[in-house]
mmCIF file of C-alpha atoms in Angstrom:
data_model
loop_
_atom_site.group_PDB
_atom_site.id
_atom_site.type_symbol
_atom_site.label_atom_id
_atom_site.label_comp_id
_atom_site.label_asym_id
_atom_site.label_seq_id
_atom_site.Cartn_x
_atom_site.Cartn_y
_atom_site.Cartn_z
ATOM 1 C CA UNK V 293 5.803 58.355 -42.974
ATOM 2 C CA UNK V 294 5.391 55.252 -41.119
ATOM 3 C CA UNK V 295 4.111 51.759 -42.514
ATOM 4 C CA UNK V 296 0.773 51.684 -42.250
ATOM 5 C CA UNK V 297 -2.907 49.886 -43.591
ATOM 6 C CA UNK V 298 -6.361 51.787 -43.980
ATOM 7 C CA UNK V 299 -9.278 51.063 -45.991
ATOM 8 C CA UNK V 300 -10.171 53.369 -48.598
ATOM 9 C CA UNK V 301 -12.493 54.837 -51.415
ATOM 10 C CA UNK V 302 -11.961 57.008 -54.394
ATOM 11 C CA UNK V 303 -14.185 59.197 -56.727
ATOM 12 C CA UNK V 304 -15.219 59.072 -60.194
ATOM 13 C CA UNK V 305 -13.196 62.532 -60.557
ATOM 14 C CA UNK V 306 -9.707 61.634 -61.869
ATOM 15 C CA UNK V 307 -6.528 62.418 -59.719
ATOM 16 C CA UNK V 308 -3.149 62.526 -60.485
ATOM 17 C CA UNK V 309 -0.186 62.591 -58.022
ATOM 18 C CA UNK V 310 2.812 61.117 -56.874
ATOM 19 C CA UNK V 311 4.165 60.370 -52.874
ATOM 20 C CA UNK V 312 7.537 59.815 -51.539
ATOM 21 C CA UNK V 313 6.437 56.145 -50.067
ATOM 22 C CA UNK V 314 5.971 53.180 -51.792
ATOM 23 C CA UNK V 315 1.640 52.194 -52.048
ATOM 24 C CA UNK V 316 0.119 48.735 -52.409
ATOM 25 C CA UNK V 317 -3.468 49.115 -53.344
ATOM 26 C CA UNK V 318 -5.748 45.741 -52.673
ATOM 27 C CA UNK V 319 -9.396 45.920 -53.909
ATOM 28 C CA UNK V 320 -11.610 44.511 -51.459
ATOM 29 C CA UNK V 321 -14.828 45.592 -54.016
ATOM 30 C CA UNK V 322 -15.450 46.947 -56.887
ATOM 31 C CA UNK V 323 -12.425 47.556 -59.369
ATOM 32 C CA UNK V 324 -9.866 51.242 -59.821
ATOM 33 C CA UNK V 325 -8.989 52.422 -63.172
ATOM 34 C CA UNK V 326 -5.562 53.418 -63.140
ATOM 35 C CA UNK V 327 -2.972 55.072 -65.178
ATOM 36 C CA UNK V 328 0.805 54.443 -64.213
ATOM 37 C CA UNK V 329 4.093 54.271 -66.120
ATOM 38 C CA UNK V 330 3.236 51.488 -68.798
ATOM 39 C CA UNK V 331 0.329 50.324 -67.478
ATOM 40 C CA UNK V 332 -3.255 51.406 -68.357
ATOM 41 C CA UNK V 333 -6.309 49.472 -67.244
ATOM 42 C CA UNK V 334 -8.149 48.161 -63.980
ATOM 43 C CA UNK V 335 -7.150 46.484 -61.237
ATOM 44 C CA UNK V 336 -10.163 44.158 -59.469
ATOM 45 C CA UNK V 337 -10.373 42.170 -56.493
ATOM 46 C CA UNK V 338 -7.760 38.879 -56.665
ATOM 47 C CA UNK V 339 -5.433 41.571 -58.183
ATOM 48 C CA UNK V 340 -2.737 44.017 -56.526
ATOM 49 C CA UNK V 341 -1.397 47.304 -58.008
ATOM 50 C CA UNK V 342 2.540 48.915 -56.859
ATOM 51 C CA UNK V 343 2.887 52.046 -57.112
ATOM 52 C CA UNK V 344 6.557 52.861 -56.235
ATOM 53 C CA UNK V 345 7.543 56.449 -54.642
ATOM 54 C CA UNK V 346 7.424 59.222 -56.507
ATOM 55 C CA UNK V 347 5.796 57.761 -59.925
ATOM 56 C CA UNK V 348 3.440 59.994 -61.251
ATOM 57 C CA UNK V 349 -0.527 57.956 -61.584
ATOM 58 C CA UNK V 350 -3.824 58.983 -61.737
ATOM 59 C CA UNK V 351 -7.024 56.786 -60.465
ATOM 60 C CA UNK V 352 -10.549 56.948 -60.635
ATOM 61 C CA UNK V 353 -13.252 54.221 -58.958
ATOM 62 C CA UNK V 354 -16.604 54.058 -58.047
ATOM 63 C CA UNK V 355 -17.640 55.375 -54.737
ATOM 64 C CA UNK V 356 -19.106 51.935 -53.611
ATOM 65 C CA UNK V 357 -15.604 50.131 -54.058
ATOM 66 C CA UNK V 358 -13.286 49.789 -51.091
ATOM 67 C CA UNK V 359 -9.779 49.018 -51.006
ATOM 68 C CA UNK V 360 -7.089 47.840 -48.489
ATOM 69 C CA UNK V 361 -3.834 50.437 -48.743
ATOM 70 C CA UNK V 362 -0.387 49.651 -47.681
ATOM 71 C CA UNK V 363 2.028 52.746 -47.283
ATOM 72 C CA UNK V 364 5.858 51.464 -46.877
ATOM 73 C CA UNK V 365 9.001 52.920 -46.268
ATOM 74 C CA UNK V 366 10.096 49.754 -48.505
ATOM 75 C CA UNK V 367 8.764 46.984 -50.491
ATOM 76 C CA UNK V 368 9.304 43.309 -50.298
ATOM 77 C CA UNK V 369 12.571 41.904 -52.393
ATOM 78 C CA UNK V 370 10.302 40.023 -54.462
ATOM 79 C CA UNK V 371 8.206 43.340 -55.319
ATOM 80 C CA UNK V 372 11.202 45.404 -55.469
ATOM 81 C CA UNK V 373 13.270 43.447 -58.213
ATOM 82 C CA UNK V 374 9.893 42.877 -60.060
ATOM 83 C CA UNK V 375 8.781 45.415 -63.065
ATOM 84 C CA UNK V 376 4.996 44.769 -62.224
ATOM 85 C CA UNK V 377 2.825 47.405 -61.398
ATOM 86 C CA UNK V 378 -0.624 44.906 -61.585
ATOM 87 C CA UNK V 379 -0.717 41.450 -60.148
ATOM 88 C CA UNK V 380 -2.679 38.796 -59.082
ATOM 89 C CA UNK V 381 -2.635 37.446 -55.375
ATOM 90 C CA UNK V 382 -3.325 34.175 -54.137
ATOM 91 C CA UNK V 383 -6.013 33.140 -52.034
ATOM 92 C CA UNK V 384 -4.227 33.515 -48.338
ATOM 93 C CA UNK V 385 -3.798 37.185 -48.942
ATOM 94 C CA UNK V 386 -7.012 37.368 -50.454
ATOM 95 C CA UNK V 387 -9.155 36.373 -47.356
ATOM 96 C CA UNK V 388 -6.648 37.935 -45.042
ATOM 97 C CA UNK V 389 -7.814 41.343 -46.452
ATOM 98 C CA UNK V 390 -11.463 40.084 -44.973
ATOM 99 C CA UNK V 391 -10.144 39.976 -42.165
ATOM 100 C CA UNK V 392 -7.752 43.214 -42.629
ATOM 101 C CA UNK V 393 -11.011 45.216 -43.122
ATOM 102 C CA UNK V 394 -13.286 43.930 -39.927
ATOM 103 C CA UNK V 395 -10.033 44.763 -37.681
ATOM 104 C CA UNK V 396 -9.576 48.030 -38.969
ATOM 105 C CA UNK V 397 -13.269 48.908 -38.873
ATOM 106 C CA UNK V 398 -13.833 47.595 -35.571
ATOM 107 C CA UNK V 399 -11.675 49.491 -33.387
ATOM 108 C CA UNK V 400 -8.262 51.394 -33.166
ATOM 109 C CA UNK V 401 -5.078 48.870 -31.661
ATOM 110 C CA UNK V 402 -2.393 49.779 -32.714
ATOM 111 C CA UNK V 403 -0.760 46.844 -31.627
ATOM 112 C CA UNK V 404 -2.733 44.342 -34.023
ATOM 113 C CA UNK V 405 -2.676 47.089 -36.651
ATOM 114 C CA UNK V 406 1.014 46.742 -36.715
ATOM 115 C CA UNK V 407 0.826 43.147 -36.986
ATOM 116 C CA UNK V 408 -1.502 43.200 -39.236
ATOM 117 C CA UNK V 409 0.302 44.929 -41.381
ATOM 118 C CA UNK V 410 3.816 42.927 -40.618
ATOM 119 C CA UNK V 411 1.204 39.930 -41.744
ATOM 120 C CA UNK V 412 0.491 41.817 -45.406
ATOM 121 C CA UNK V 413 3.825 42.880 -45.980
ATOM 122 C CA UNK V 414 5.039 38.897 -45.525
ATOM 123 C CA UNK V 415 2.299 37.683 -47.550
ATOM 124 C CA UNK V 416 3.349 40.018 -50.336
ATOM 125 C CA UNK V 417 6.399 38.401 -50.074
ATOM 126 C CA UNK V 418 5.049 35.067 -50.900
ATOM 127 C CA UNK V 419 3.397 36.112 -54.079
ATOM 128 C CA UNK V 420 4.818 34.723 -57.360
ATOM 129 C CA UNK V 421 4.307 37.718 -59.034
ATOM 130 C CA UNK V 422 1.964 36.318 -61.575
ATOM 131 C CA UNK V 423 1.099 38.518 -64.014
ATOM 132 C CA UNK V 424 -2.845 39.855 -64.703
ATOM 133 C CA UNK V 425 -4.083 36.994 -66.756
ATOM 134 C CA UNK V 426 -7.099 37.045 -69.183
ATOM 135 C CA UNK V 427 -10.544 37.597 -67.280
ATOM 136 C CA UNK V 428 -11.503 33.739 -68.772
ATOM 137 C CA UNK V 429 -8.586 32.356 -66.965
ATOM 138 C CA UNK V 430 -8.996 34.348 -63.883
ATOM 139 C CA UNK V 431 -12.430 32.371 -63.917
ATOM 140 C CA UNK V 432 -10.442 28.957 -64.442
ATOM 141 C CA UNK V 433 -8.387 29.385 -61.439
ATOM 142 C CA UNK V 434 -10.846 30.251 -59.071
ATOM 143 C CA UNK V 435 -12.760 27.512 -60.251
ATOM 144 C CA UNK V 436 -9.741 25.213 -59.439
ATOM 145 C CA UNK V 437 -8.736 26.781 -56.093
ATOM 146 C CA UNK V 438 -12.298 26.355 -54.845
ATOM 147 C CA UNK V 439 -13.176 22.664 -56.507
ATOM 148 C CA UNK V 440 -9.521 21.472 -55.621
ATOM 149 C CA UNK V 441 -10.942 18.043 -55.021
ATOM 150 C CA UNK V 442 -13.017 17.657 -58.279
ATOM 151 C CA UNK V 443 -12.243 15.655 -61.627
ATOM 152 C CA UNK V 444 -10.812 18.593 -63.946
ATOM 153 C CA UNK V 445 -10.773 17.450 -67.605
ATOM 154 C CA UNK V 446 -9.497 19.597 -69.704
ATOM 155 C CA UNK V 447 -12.790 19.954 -71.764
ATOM 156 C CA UNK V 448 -14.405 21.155 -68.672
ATOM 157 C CA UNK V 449 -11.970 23.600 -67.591
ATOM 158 C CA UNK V 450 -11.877 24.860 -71.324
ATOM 159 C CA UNK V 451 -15.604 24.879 -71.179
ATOM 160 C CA UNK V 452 -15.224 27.689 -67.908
ATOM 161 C CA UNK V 453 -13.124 29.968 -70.010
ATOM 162 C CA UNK V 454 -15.684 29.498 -72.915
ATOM 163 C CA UNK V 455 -12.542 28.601 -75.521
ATOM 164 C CA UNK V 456 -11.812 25.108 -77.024
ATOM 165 C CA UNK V 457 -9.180 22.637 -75.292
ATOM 166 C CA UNK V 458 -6.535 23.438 -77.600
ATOM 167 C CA UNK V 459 -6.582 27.765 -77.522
ATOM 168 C CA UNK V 460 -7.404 26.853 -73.727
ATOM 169 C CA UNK V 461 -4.518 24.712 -72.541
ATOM 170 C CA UNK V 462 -2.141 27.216 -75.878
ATOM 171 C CA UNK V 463 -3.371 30.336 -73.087
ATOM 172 C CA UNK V 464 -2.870 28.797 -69.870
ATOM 173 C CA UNK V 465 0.465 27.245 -70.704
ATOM 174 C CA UNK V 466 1.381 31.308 -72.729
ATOM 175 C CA UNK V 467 0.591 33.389 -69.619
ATOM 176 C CA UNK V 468 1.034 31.213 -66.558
ATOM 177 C CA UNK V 469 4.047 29.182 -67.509
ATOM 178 C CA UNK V 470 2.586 25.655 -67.700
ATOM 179 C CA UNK V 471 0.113 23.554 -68.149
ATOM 180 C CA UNK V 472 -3.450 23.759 -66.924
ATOM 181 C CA UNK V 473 -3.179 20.084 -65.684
ATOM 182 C CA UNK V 474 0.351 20.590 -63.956
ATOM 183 C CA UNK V 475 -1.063 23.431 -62.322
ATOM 184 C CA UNK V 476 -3.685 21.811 -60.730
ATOM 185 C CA UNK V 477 -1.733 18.833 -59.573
ATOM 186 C CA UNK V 478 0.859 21.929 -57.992
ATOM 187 C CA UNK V 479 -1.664 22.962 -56.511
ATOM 188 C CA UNK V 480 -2.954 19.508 -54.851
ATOM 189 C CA UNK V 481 0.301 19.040 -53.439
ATOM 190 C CA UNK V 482 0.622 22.059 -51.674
ATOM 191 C CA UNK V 483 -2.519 21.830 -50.731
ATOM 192 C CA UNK V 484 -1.670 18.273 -49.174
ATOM 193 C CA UNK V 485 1.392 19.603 -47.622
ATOM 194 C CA UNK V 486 -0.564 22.262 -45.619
ATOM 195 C CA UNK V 487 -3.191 19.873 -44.380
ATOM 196 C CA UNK V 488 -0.533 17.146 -43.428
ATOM 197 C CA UNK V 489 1.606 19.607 -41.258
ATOM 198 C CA UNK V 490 -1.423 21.781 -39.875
ATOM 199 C CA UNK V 491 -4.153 19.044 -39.413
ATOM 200 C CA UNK V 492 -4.471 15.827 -37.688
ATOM 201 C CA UNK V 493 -6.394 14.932 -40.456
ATOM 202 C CA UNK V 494 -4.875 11.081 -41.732
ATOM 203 C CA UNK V 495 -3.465 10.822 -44.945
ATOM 204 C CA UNK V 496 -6.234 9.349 -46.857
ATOM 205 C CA UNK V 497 -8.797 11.622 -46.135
ATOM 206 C CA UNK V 498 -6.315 14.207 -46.825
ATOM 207 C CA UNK V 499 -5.657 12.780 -50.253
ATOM 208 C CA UNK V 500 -9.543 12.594 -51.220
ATOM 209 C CA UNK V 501 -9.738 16.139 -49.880
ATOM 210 C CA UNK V 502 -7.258 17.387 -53.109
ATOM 211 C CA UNK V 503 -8.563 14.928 -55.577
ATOM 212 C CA UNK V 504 -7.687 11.611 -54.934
ATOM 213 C CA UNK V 505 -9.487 8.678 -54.825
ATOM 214 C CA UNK V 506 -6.769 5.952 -54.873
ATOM 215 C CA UNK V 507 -4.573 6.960 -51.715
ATOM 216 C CA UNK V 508 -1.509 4.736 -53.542
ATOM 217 C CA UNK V 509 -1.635 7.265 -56.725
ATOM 218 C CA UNK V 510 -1.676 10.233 -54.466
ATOM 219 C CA UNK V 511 1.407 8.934 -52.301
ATOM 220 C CA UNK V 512 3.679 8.196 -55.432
ATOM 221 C CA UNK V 513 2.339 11.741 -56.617
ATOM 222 C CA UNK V 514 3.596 13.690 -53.668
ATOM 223 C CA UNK V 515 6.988 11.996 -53.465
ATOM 224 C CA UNK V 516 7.683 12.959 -57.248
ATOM 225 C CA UNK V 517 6.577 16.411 -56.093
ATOM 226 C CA UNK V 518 8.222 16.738 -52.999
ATOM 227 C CA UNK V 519 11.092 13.485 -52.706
ATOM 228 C CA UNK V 520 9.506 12.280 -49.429
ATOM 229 C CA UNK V 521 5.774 10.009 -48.869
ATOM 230 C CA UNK V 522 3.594 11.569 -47.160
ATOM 231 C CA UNK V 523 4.079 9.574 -44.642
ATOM 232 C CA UNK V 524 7.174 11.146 -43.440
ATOM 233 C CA UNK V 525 5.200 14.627 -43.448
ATOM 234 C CA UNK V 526 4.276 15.491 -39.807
ATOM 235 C CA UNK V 527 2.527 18.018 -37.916
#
């Protein structure tokens, strides 16, 4: 079996098997309901299910749902050592399945389909193997990842995932590994990072684009994050 990517659909009827190669399954839409070792639930888009060779699962999904598949021959270390079978993905990955899908669908090269697929398999790489997270954070973070540059009070962000500030920031903090506000400002600077080394974009504008109005709070923010000004980050 060699490593390869196709985009695929599944049936209502329930089927249970097991392969001798490793399967990443990556819904593009629509959500599978799957069954494997300890794990018993659905996986949706913004999420990733392993299923490692030879463990016994069965699936169903509705016929309208369509999902980007990765067989390997291995896994990624950080897959590999992980006891995950469900995860969620961050946004890169996420939109390169977009693109994944209109490749594959638009004609057969088996050159880009090979780097294509050398392009998942180091993305899946990157992933922090964060867990599946309650549906009401889910909501928080995309709100965050897509509004990087808003004002995020806690009440708001609280308000999103329809629980009060304390049970909200008690949640976050329990199944992400800190807090809602430290994540965003993570987030920020890594956003900054990106834009100072791949844009030409000056540093100013690049601070208002993750948040911040006062350019003198955003520098001493990024050296605490990083231990160098933005200043010394080049392109």
């Amino acid at each position: 079996m060699q490593n390869t990517l196709s985009i695929r659909s599944y049936s209502r009827q329930k089927v249970k098997h097991s392969h001798g190669f490793h399967q990443v399954v990556l819904p593009l839409r629509g959500v599978i309901h799957l069954e494997i070792d300890k794990y018993k639930g659905k996986v949706a888009p913004g999420e990733c299910v392993v299923i490692t060779a030879l463990s016994l699962h069965q699936f169903t999904a509705e016929t309208q749902a369509r999902f980007v598949v990765a067989d390997l021959t291995e896994l990624p270390k950080n897959i590999a050592t992980d006891q995950s079978s469900v995860f969620a993905i961050n946004a890169p990955l996420l939109h390169f399945l977009s693109f994944v899908e209109s490749q594959l669908q638009h004609q057969v090269n088996k050159e880009l389909e090979h780097m294509c697929f050398n392009t998942l398999f180091a993305l899946l790489g990157e992933q922090r193997q964060v867990k599946q997270i309650d549906q009401r954070l889910q909501n928080v973070i995309e709100h965050i990842d897509t509004h990087i540059s808003d004002v995020m009070p806690i009440e708001a962000l609280a308000q999103i995932a329809c629980l009060s500030p304390t049970q909200f920031k008690k949640l976050f903090k329990a199944q992400l590994g800190i807090p809602p506000m430290q994540h965003v400002i993570k987030l920020r600077m890594e956003k900054a990072q990106a834009l100072l080394i791949h844009t030409d974009s000056p540093p100013h504008i690049i601070a208002e684009q993750v948040g911040y109005s006062d350019y003198t709070a955003f520098s001493r923010r990024f050296t605490q994050h990083f231990g160098l000004p933005p200043s010394k980050i080049s392109n």
